[in-house]
């Protein structure tokens, strides 16, 4: 009985609002509106402060101070090396991604929805994470000026590598760089030719 509790709502959405819920913008709207809806009550409580009957439950009753900002801007080297470092650390999610593909339960319960799209486009990421949404992996275009073409030796995966991942889910797990996929033998590359494009 409990497993069918939401079926009437689901049927209503499918039959009365199919265009809305099938739009690639719907997950974005749902995620953003959910965040706002769940945050607003606590924001109101914070604004009310001691007037709120729930103030006694607030963990840190003082307002959060503004973070101190340095007076000197970072150097270009600090900016570039810090950005590269963050991307390399983020790329370690290769292992997390791989585990979701290797464990049938995790894949089915957590990650499979992301693979509903075998041909990624810019909005198909939303069911996964906001961070990946901000990358170019899901744009659906292998642009000639994308970083994966500008950085030598195939060090970056890019949109093409992730597109292949959606077609062959046991390959190309890393979000940015290709070193983990190469090291563990999960890298798959495709060289596009005019003949391949004409066949499609």
mmCIF file of C-alpha atoms in Angstrom:
data_model
loop_
_atom_site.group_PDB
_atom_site.id
_atom_site.type_symbol
_atom_site.label_atom_id
_atom_site.label_comp_id
_atom_site.label_asym_id
_atom_site.label_seq_id
_atom_site.Cartn_x
_atom_site.Cartn_y
_atom_site.Cartn_z
ATOM 1 C CA UNK A 1 0.000 0.000 0.000
ATOM 2 C CA UNK A 2 2.736 2.475 0.993
ATOM 3 C CA UNK A 3 4.605 1.889 -2.249
ATOM 4 C CA UNK A 4 1.605 3.240 -4.205
ATOM 5 C CA UNK A 5 0.959 6.231 -1.938
ATOM 6 C CA UNK A 6 2.379 8.751 -4.421
ATOM 7 C CA UNK A 7 0.882 7.118 -7.531
ATOM 8 C CA UNK A 8 -2.169 9.456 -7.754
ATOM 9 C CA UNK A 9 0.122 12.512 -7.598
ATOM 10 C CA UNK A 10 2.471 10.941 -10.148
ATOM 11 C CA UNK A 11 -0.405 10.137 -12.512
ATOM 12 C CA UNK A 12 -1.716 13.688 -12.164
ATOM 13 C CA UNK A 13 1.687 15.161 -13.018
ATOM 14 C CA UNK A 14 2.193 12.797 -15.966
ATOM 15 C CA UNK A 15 -1.253 13.205 -17.483
ATOM 16 C CA UNK A 16 -1.992 16.849 -16.656
ATOM 17 C CA UNK A 17 1.473 18.432 -16.714
ATOM 18 C CA UNK A 18 3.570 16.146 -18.922
ATOM 19 C CA UNK A 19 5.190 19.029 -20.820
ATOM 20 C CA UNK A 20 6.358 20.627 -17.573
ATOM 21 C CA UNK A 21 7.709 17.512 -15.814
ATOM 22 C CA UNK A 22 9.384 16.129 -18.942
ATOM 23 C CA UNK A 23 11.196 19.396 -19.614
ATOM 24 C CA UNK A 24 14.947 19.359 -18.918
ATOM 25 C CA UNK A 25 14.380 22.578 -16.954
ATOM 26 C CA UNK A 26 12.045 20.883 -14.463
ATOM 27 C CA UNK A 27 14.782 19.235 -12.313
ATOM 28 C CA UNK A 28 16.575 22.592 -12.113
ATOM 29 C CA UNK A 29 13.374 24.371 -11.090
ATOM 30 C CA UNK A 30 12.530 21.618 -8.597
ATOM 31 C CA UNK A 31 16.000 21.636 -7.017
ATOM 32 C CA UNK A 32 16.123 25.425 -6.723
ATOM 33 C CA UNK A 33 12.563 25.845 -5.459
ATOM 34 C CA UNK A 34 13.030 23.014 -2.924
ATOM 35 C CA UNK A 35 16.169 24.689 -1.602
ATOM 36 C CA UNK A 36 14.359 28.013 -1.241
ATOM 37 C CA UNK A 37 11.226 26.467 0.292
ATOM 38 C CA UNK A 38 13.216 24.563 2.926
ATOM 39 C CA UNK A 39 15.547 27.501 3.673
ATOM 40 C CA UNK A 40 13.031 30.344 3.987
ATOM 41 C CA UNK A 41 11.470 29.232 7.318
ATOM 42 C CA UNK A 42 14.892 29.137 8.982
ATOM 43 C CA UNK A 43 15.843 32.475 7.458
ATOM 44 C CA UNK A 44 12.681 33.969 8.966
ATOM 45 C CA UNK A 45 13.587 32.466 12.346
ATOM 46 C CA UNK A 46 17.091 33.976 12.077
ATOM 47 C CA UNK A 47 15.657 37.400 11.217
ATOM 48 C CA UNK A 48 13.197 37.224 14.131
ATOM 49 C CA UNK A 49 16.058 36.363 16.474
ATOM 50 C CA UNK A 50 15.121 36.366 20.159
ATOM 51 C CA UNK A 51 11.485 37.149 19.323
ATOM 52 C CA UNK A 52 11.138 33.674 17.800
ATOM 53 C CA UNK A 53 9.777 31.012 20.158
ATOM 54 C CA UNK A 54 12.344 28.601 18.671
ATOM 55 C CA UNK A 55 15.334 30.868 19.371
ATOM 56 C CA UNK A 56 16.246 28.826 22.452
ATOM 57 C CA UNK A 57 17.013 25.904 20.116
ATOM 58 C CA UNK A 58 19.414 27.867 17.915
ATOM 59 C CA UNK A 59 22.885 26.353 18.223
ATOM 60 C CA UNK A 60 24.910 29.549 17.701
ATOM 61 C CA UNK A 61 22.798 32.401 18.906
ATOM 62 C CA UNK A 62 25.173 35.154 17.733
ATOM 63 C CA UNK A 63 24.916 36.235 14.140
ATOM 64 C CA UNK A 64 27.600 34.739 11.964
ATOM 65 C CA UNK A 65 30.341 37.327 11.468
ATOM 66 C CA UNK A 66 31.387 38.235 7.967
ATOM 67 C CA UNK A 67 34.513 36.329 6.957
ATOM 68 C CA UNK A 68 37.724 38.355 6.948
ATOM 69 C CA UNK A 69 38.869 39.047 3.419
ATOM 70 C CA UNK A 70 42.543 39.602 2.639
ATOM 71 C CA UNK A 71 43.544 43.116 1.627
ATOM 72 C CA UNK A 72 45.886 41.769 -1.062
ATOM 73 C CA UNK A 73 44.548 39.923 -4.097
ATOM 74 C CA UNK A 74 45.990 36.485 -4.866
ATOM 75 C CA UNK A 75 48.716 36.263 -7.447
ATOM 76 C CA UNK A 76 47.950 34.852 -10.872
ATOM 77 C CA UNK A 77 50.033 31.775 -9.959
ATOM 78 C CA UNK A 78 48.012 31.257 -6.736
ATOM 79 C CA UNK A 79 44.765 31.560 -8.680
ATOM 80 C CA UNK A 80 45.812 29.118 -11.417
ATOM 81 C CA UNK A 81 47.497 26.581 -9.129
ATOM 82 C CA UNK A 82 44.623 26.729 -6.650
ATOM 83 C CA UNK A 83 42.068 26.197 -9.430
ATOM 84 C CA UNK A 84 44.078 23.320 -10.888
ATOM 85 C CA UNK A 85 44.474 21.792 -7.430
ATOM 86 C CA UNK A 86 40.731 21.931 -6.812
ATOM 87 C CA UNK A 87 40.054 20.251 -10.168
ATOM 88 C CA UNK A 88 42.593 17.498 -9.436
ATOM 89 C CA UNK A 89 41.061 16.872 -6.024
ATOM 90 C CA UNK A 90 37.571 16.889 -7.527
ATOM 91 C CA UNK A 91 38.786 14.440 -10.153
ATOM 92 C CA UNK A 92 39.313 11.906 -7.362
ATOM 93 C CA UNK A 93 35.548 11.436 -7.558
ATOM 94 C CA UNK A 94 36.551 8.960 -10.286
ATOM 95 C CA UNK A 95 36.530 6.311 -7.556
ATOM 96 C CA UNK A 96 33.114 7.366 -6.222
ATOM 97 C CA UNK A 97 31.715 7.327 -9.770
ATOM 98 C CA UNK A 98 33.321 3.949 -10.488
ATOM 99 C CA UNK A 99 31.839 2.435 -7.305
ATOM 100 C CA UNK A 100 28.366 3.550 -8.392
ATOM 101 C CA UNK A 101 28.814 1.760 -11.696
ATOM 102 C CA UNK A 102 30.322 -1.409 -10.211
ATOM 103 C CA UNK A 103 27.775 -1.818 -7.401
ATOM 104 C CA UNK A 104 24.382 -2.722 -8.933
ATOM 105 C CA UNK A 105 22.443 -1.519 -5.886
ATOM 106 C CA UNK A 106 24.172 1.895 -5.805
ATOM 107 C CA UNK A 107 23.828 2.236 -9.553
ATOM 108 C CA UNK A 108 20.123 1.439 -9.530
ATOM 109 C CA UNK A 109 19.252 3.485 -6.439
ATOM 110 C CA UNK A 110 21.532 6.519 -6.893
ATOM 111 C CA UNK A 111 23.155 6.954 -10.286
ATOM 112 C CA UNK A 112 20.984 5.280 -12.932
ATOM 113 C CA UNK A 113 18.712 8.291 -13.401
ATOM 114 C CA UNK A 114 21.720 10.229 -14.658
ATOM 115 C CA UNK A 115 22.108 7.665 -17.425
ATOM 116 C CA UNK A 116 18.539 8.015 -18.664
ATOM 117 C CA UNK A 117 20.163 10.340 -21.177
ATOM 118 C CA UNK A 118 22.479 8.444 -23.503
ATOM 119 C CA UNK A 119 23.035 11.633 -25.481
ATOM 120 C CA UNK A 120 24.004 14.271 -22.887
ATOM 121 C CA UNK A 121 23.003 17.888 -23.275
ATOM 122 C CA UNK A 122 23.543 20.889 -21.030
ATOM 123 C CA UNK A 123 20.508 20.261 -18.774
ATOM 124 C CA UNK A 124 20.801 16.478 -18.452
ATOM 125 C CA UNK A 125 23.189 16.770 -15.502
ATOM 126 C CA UNK A 126 20.735 18.172 -13.021
ATOM 127 C CA UNK A 127 19.687 14.802 -11.596
ATOM 128 C CA UNK A 128 23.299 14.330 -10.473
ATOM 129 C CA UNK A 129 25.031 17.346 -8.974
ATOM 130 C CA UNK A 130 25.363 21.097 -9.231
ATOM 131 C CA UNK A 131 29.147 20.894 -9.536
ATOM 132 C CA UNK A 132 28.964 18.708 -12.619
ATOM 133 C CA UNK A 133 26.259 20.981 -13.985
ATOM 134 C CA UNK A 134 28.820 23.793 -14.058
ATOM 135 C CA UNK A 135 31.313 21.844 -16.185
ATOM 136 C CA UNK A 136 31.242 21.488 -19.936
ATOM 137 C CA UNK A 137 30.965 17.697 -19.793
ATOM 138 C CA UNK A 138 27.269 17.646 -20.654
ATOM 139 C CA UNK A 139 26.901 20.318 -23.273
ATOM 140 C CA UNK A 140 26.550 17.789 -26.093
ATOM 141 C CA UNK A 141 29.023 19.666 -28.305
ATOM 142 C CA UNK A 142 32.643 18.820 -29.025
ATOM 143 C CA UNK A 143 33.659 22.442 -29.544
ATOM 144 C CA UNK A 144 37.038 23.044 -31.222
ATOM 145 C CA UNK A 145 38.002 25.632 -28.578
ATOM 146 C CA UNK A 146 37.034 23.514 -25.555
ATOM 147 C CA UNK A 147 39.822 22.866 -23.020
ATOM 148 C CA UNK A 148 39.976 19.186 -23.977
ATOM 149 C CA UNK A 149 41.233 20.234 -27.438
ATOM 150 C CA UNK A 150 43.515 23.004 -26.208
ATOM 151 C CA UNK A 151 45.362 20.992 -23.531
ATOM 152 C CA UNK A 152 47.880 18.642 -25.182
ATOM 153 C CA UNK A 153 48.351 14.865 -24.830
ATOM 154 C CA UNK A 154 44.651 14.194 -24.189
ATOM 155 C CA UNK A 155 45.042 15.130 -20.511
ATOM 156 C CA UNK A 156 41.454 16.391 -20.287
ATOM 157 C CA UNK A 157 38.381 14.273 -20.871
ATOM 158 C CA UNK A 158 35.800 16.876 -21.865
ATOM 159 C CA UNK A 159 32.378 16.597 -23.431
ATOM 160 C CA UNK A 160 33.333 13.881 -25.922
ATOM 161 C CA UNK A 161 34.730 11.581 -23.230
ATOM 162 C CA UNK A 162 31.649 12.018 -21.053
ATOM 163 C CA UNK A 163 29.350 11.524 -24.024
ATOM 164 C CA UNK A 164 31.084 8.175 -24.601
ATOM 165 C CA UNK A 165 30.572 7.403 -20.900
ATOM 166 C CA UNK A 166 26.819 7.774 -21.385
ATOM 167 C CA UNK A 167 26.964 5.392 -24.350
ATOM 168 C CA UNK A 168 29.398 2.969 -22.679
ATOM 169 C CA UNK A 169 28.824 3.360 -18.909
ATOM 170 C CA UNK A 170 31.842 1.198 -18.023
ATOM 171 C CA UNK A 171 34.241 3.820 -19.425
ATOM 172 C CA UNK A 172 35.447 7.398 -18.874
ATOM 173 C CA UNK A 173 34.478 7.923 -15.215
ATOM 174 C CA UNK A 174 36.699 10.916 -14.421
ATOM 175 C CA UNK A 175 34.995 14.326 -14.630
ATOM 176 C CA UNK A 176 37.907 16.478 -15.869
ATOM 177 C CA UNK A 177 41.235 14.797 -16.452
ATOM 178 C CA UNK A 178 41.929 11.449 -18.083
ATOM 179 C CA UNK A 179 44.758 10.133 -15.876
ATOM 180 C CA UNK A 180 42.601 7.919 -13.630
ATOM 181 C CA UNK A 181 40.796 6.392 -16.600
ATOM 182 C CA UNK A 182 44.100 5.724 -18.336
ATOM 183 C CA UNK A 183 45.685 4.272 -15.200
ATOM 184 C CA UNK A 184 42.780 1.877 -14.536
ATOM 185 C CA UNK A 185 42.134 1.012 -18.189
ATOM 186 C CA UNK A 186 38.688 2.603 -18.390
ATOM 187 C CA UNK A 187 39.612 5.315 -20.915
ATOM 188 C CA UNK A 188 37.826 5.113 -24.270
ATOM 189 C CA UNK A 189 38.486 7.661 -26.992
ATOM 190 C CA UNK A 190 36.927 8.231 -30.390
ATOM 191 C CA UNK A 191 38.460 10.127 -33.262
ATOM 192 C CA UNK A 192 35.724 11.681 -35.367
ATOM 193 C CA UNK A 193 36.129 11.592 -39.123
ATOM 194 C CA UNK A 194 33.975 12.943 -41.924
ATOM 195 C CA UNK A 195 33.074 9.351 -42.787
ATOM 196 C CA UNK A 196 31.672 8.719 -39.270
ATOM 197 C CA UNK A 197 29.684 11.972 -39.384
ATOM 198 C CA UNK A 198 28.206 11.063 -42.792
ATOM 199 C CA UNK A 199 27.203 7.586 -41.570
ATOM 200 C CA UNK A 200 25.272 9.152 -38.706
#
